[in-house]
PDB file of C-alpha atoms in Angstrom:
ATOM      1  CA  UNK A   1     -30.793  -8.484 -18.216  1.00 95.00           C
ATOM      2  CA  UNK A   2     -31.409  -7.916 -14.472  1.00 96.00           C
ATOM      3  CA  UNK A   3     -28.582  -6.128 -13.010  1.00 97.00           C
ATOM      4  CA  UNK A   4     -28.700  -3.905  -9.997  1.00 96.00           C
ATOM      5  CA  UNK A   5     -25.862  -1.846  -8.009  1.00 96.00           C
ATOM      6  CA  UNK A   6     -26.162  -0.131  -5.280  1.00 96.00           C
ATOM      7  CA  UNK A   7     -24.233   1.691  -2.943  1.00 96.00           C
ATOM      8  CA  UNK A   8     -25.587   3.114   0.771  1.00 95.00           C
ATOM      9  CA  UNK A   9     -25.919   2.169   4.483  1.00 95.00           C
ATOM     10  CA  UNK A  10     -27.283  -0.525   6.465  1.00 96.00           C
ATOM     11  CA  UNK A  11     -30.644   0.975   7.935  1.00 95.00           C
ATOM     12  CA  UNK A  12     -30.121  -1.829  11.000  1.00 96.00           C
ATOM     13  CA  UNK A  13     -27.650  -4.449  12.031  1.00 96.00           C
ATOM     14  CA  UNK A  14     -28.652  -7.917   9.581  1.00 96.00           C
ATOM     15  CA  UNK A  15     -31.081 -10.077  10.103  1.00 97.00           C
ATOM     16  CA  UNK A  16     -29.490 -13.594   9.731  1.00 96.00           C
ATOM     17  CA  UNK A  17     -31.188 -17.337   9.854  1.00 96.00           C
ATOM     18  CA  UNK A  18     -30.504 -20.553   8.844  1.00 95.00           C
ATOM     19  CA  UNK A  19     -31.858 -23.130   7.114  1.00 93.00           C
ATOM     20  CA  UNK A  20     -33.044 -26.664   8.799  1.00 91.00           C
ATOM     21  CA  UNK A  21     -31.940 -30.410   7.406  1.00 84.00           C
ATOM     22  CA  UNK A  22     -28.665 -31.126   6.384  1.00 84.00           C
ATOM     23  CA  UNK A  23     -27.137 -28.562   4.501  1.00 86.00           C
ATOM     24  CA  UNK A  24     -27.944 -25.493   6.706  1.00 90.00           C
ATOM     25  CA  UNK A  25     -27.579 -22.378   4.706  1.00 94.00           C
ATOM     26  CA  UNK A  26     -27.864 -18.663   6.168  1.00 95.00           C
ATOM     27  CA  UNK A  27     -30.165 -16.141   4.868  1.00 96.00           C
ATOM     28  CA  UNK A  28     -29.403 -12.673   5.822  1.00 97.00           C
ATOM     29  CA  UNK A  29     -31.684 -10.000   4.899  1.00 97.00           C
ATOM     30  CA  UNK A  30     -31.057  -6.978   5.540  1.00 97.00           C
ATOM     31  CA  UNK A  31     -32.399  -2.772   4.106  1.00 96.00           C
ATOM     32  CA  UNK A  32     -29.756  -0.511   2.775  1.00 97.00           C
ATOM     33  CA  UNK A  33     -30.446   3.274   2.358  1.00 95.00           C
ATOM     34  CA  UNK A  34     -29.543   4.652  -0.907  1.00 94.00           C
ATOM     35  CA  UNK A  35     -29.143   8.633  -1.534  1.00 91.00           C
ATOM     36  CA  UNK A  36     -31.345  10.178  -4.062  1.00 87.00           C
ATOM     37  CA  UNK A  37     -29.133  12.019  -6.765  1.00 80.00           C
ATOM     38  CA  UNK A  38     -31.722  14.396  -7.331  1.00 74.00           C
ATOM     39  CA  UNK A  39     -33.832  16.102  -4.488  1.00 69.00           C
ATOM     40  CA  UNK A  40     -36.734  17.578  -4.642  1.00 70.00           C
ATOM     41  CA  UNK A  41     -36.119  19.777  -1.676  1.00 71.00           C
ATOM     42  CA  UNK A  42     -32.777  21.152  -1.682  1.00 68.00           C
ATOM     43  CA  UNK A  43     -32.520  21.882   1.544  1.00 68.00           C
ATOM     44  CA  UNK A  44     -33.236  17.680   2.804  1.00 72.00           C
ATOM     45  CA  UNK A  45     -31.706  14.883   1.721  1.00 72.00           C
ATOM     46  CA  UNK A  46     -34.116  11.962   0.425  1.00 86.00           C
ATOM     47  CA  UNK A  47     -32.797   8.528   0.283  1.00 90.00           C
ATOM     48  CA  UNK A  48     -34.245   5.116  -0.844  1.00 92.00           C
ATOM     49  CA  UNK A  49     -34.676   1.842   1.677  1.00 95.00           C
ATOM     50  CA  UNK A  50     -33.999  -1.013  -0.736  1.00 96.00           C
ATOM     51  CA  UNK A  51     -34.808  -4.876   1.082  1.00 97.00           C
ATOM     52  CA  UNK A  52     -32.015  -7.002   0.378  1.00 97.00           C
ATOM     53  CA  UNK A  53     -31.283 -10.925   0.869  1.00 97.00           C
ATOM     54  CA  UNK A  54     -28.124 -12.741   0.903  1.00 96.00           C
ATOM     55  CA  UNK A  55     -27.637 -16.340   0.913  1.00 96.00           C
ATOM     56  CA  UNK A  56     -24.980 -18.563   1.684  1.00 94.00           C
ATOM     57  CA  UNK A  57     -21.268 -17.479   2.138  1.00 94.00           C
ATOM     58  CA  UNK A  58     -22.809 -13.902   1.734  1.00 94.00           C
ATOM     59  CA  UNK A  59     -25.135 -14.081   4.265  1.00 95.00           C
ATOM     60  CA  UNK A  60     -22.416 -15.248   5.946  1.00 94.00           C
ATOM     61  CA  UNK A  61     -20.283 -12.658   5.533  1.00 94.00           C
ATOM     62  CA  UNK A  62     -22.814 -10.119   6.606  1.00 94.00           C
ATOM     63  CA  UNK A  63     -23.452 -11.536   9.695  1.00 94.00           C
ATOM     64  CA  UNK A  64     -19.671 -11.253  10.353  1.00 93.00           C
ATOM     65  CA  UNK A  65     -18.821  -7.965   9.166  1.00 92.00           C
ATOM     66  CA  UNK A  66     -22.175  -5.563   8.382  1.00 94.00           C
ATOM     67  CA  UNK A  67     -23.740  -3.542  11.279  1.00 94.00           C
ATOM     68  CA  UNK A  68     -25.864  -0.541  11.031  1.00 95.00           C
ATOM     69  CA  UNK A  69     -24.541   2.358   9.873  1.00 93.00           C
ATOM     70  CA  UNK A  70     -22.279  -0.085   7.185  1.00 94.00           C
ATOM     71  CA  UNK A  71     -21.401   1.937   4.192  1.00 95.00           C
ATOM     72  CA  UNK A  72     -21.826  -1.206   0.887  1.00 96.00           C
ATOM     73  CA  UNK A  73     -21.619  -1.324  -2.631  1.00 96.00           C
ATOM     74  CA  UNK A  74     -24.189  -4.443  -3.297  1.00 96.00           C
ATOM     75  CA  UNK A  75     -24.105  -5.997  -6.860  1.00 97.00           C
ATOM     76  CA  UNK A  76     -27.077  -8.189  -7.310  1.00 97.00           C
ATOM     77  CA  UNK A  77     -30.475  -8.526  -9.081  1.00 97.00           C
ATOM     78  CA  UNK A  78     -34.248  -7.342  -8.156  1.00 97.00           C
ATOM     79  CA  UNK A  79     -36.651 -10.107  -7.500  1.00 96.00           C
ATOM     80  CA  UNK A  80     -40.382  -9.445  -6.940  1.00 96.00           C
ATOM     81  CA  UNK A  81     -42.867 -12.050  -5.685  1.00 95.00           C
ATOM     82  CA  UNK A  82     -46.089 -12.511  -3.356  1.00 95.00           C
ATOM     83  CA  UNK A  83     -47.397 -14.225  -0.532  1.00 94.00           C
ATOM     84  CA  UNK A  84     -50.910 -14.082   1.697  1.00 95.00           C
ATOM     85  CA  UNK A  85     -50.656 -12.836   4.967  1.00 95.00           C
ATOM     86  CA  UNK A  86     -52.752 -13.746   8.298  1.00 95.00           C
ATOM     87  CA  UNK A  87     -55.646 -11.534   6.748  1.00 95.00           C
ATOM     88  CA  UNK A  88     -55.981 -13.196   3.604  1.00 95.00           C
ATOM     89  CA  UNK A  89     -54.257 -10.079   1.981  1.00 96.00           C
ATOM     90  CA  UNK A  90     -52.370 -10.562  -0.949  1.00 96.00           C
ATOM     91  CA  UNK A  91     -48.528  -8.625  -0.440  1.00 95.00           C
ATOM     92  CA  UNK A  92     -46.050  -7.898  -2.883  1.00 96.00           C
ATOM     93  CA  UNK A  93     -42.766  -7.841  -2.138  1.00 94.00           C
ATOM     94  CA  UNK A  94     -39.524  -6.310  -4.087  1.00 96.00           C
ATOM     95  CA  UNK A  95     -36.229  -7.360  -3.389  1.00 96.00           C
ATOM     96  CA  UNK A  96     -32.105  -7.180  -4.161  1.00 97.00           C
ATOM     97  CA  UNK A  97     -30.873 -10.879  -4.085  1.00 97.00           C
ATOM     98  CA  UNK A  98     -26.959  -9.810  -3.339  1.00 96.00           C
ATOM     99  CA  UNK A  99     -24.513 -11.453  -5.269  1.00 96.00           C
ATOM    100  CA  UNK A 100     -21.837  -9.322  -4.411  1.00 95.00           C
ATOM    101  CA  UNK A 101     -20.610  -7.025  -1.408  1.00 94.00           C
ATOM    102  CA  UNK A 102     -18.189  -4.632  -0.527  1.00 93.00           C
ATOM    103  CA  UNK A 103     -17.396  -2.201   1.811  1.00 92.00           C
ATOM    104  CA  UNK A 104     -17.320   1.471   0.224  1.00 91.00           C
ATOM    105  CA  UNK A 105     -15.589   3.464   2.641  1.00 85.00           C
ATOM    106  CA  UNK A 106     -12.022   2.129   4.618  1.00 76.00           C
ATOM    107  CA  UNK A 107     -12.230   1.115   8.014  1.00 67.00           C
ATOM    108  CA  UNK A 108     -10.778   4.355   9.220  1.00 64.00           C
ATOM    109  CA  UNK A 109     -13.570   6.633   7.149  1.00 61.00           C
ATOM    110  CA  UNK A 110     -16.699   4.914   8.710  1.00 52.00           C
ATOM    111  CA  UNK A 111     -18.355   3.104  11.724  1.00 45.00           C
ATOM    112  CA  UNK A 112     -16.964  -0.556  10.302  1.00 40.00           C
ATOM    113  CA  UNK A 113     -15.320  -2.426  12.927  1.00 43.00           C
ATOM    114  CA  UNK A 114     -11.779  -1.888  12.728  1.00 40.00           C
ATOM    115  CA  UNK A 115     -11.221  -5.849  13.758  1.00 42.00           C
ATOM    116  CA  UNK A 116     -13.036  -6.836  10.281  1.00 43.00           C
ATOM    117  CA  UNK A 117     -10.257  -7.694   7.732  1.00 44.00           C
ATOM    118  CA  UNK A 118     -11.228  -5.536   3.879  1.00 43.00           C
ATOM    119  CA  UNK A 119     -12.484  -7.994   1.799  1.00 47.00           C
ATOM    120  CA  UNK A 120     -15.624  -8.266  -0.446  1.00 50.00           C
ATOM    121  CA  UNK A 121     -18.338 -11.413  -0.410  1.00 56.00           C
ATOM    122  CA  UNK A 122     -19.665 -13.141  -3.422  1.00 55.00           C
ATOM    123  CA  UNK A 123     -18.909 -16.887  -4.663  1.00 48.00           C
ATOM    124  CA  UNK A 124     -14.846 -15.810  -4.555  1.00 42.00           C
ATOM    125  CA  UNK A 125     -14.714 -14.222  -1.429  1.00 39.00           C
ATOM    126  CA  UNK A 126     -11.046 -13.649  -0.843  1.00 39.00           C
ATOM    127  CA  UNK A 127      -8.797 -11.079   1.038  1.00 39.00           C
ATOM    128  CA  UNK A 128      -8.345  -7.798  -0.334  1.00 40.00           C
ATOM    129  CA  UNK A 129      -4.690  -7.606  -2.210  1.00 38.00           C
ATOM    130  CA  UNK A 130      -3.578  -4.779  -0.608  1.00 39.00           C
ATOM    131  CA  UNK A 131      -4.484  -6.029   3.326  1.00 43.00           C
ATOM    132  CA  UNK A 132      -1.476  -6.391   5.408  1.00 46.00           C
ATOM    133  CA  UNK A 133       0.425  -4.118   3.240  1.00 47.00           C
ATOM    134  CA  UNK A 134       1.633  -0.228   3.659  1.00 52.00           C
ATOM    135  CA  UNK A 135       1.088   2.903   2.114  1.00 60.00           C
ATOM    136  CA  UNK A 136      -1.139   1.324  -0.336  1.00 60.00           C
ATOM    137  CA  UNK A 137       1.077  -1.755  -1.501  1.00 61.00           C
ATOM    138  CA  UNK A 138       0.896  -5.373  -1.466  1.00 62.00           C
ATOM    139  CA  UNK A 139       3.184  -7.432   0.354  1.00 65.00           C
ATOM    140  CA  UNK A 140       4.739  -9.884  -2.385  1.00 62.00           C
ATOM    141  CA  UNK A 141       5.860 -13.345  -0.845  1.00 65.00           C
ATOM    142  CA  UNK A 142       9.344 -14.603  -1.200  1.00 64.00           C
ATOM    143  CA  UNK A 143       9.681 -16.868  -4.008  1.00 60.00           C
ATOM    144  CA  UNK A 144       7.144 -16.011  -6.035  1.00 57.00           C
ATOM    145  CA  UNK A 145       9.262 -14.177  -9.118  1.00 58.00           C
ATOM    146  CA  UNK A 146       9.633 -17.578 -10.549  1.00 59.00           C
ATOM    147  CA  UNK A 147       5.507 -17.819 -11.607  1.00 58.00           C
ATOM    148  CA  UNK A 148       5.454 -13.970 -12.529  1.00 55.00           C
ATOM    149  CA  UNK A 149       5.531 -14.124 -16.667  1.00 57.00           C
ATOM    150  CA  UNK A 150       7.634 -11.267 -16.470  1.00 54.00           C
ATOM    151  CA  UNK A 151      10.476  -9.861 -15.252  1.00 49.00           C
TER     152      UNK A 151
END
């Protein structure tokens, strides 16, 4: 199983493209910086810079909502792989692919612009439950006790 979560700060704002042809299809890549839970200095922090891509609605997302500073949980898997550069150098690369995103911190706590609704990406990318709603609950529309399967 490949399985990775992470959680951490954009390092920059996203880098997003898109594809060319018909189906265009954004790529956002972007590096997140991940605290070390163990330091070897106690006195310093140490922190991880993990690459990360997105693709599609996700990528999407990110180029709507991340900026530097972004606190994210990511949910995704590690991909390696290699090209040749100019120099005839073979590089390795190491990668998150990002299946999912969230913000970890509220709009209030962090430097997320307070204009972006709270809402996660992934392949259901939908509003959070509780947006629109105060102290913590959900508005419930009117007429909806007849679907509820209880009472």
């Amino acid at each position: 199983m490949n399985k990775v979560i992470l959680m951490g700060r954009l390092t920059r704002d996203p880098e997003v493209r898109y594809t060319q042809g018909d189906n265009n299809m954004a790529i956002a890549r972007y590096t997140v910086a991940v605290d070390r839970r163990f330091n070897r200095n106690a006195d310093e922090q140490q922190a991880d810079f993990i690459n990360c891509v997105a693709f599609g609605r996700s990528a999407e997302f990110t180029e709507k909502y991340l900026r530097k500073g972004t606190k994210i949980c990511i949910e995704g898997r590690i991909q390696t792989g290699s090209y040749t550069n100019k120099d005839g150098q073979r590089v390795y690369t190491t990668e998150v692919v990002v299946e999912n995103q969230e913000f970890a911190e509220s709009k209030n706590g962090g430097s997320i612009d307070s204009s972006a609704p709270s809402y996660s990406s992934g392949n259901n990318s939908a509003p959070s439950m509780n947006q629109g709603a105060g102290e913590g609950f959900m508005n419930i529309p009117d007429g909806i006790e007849e679907e509820l399967p209880f009472n």
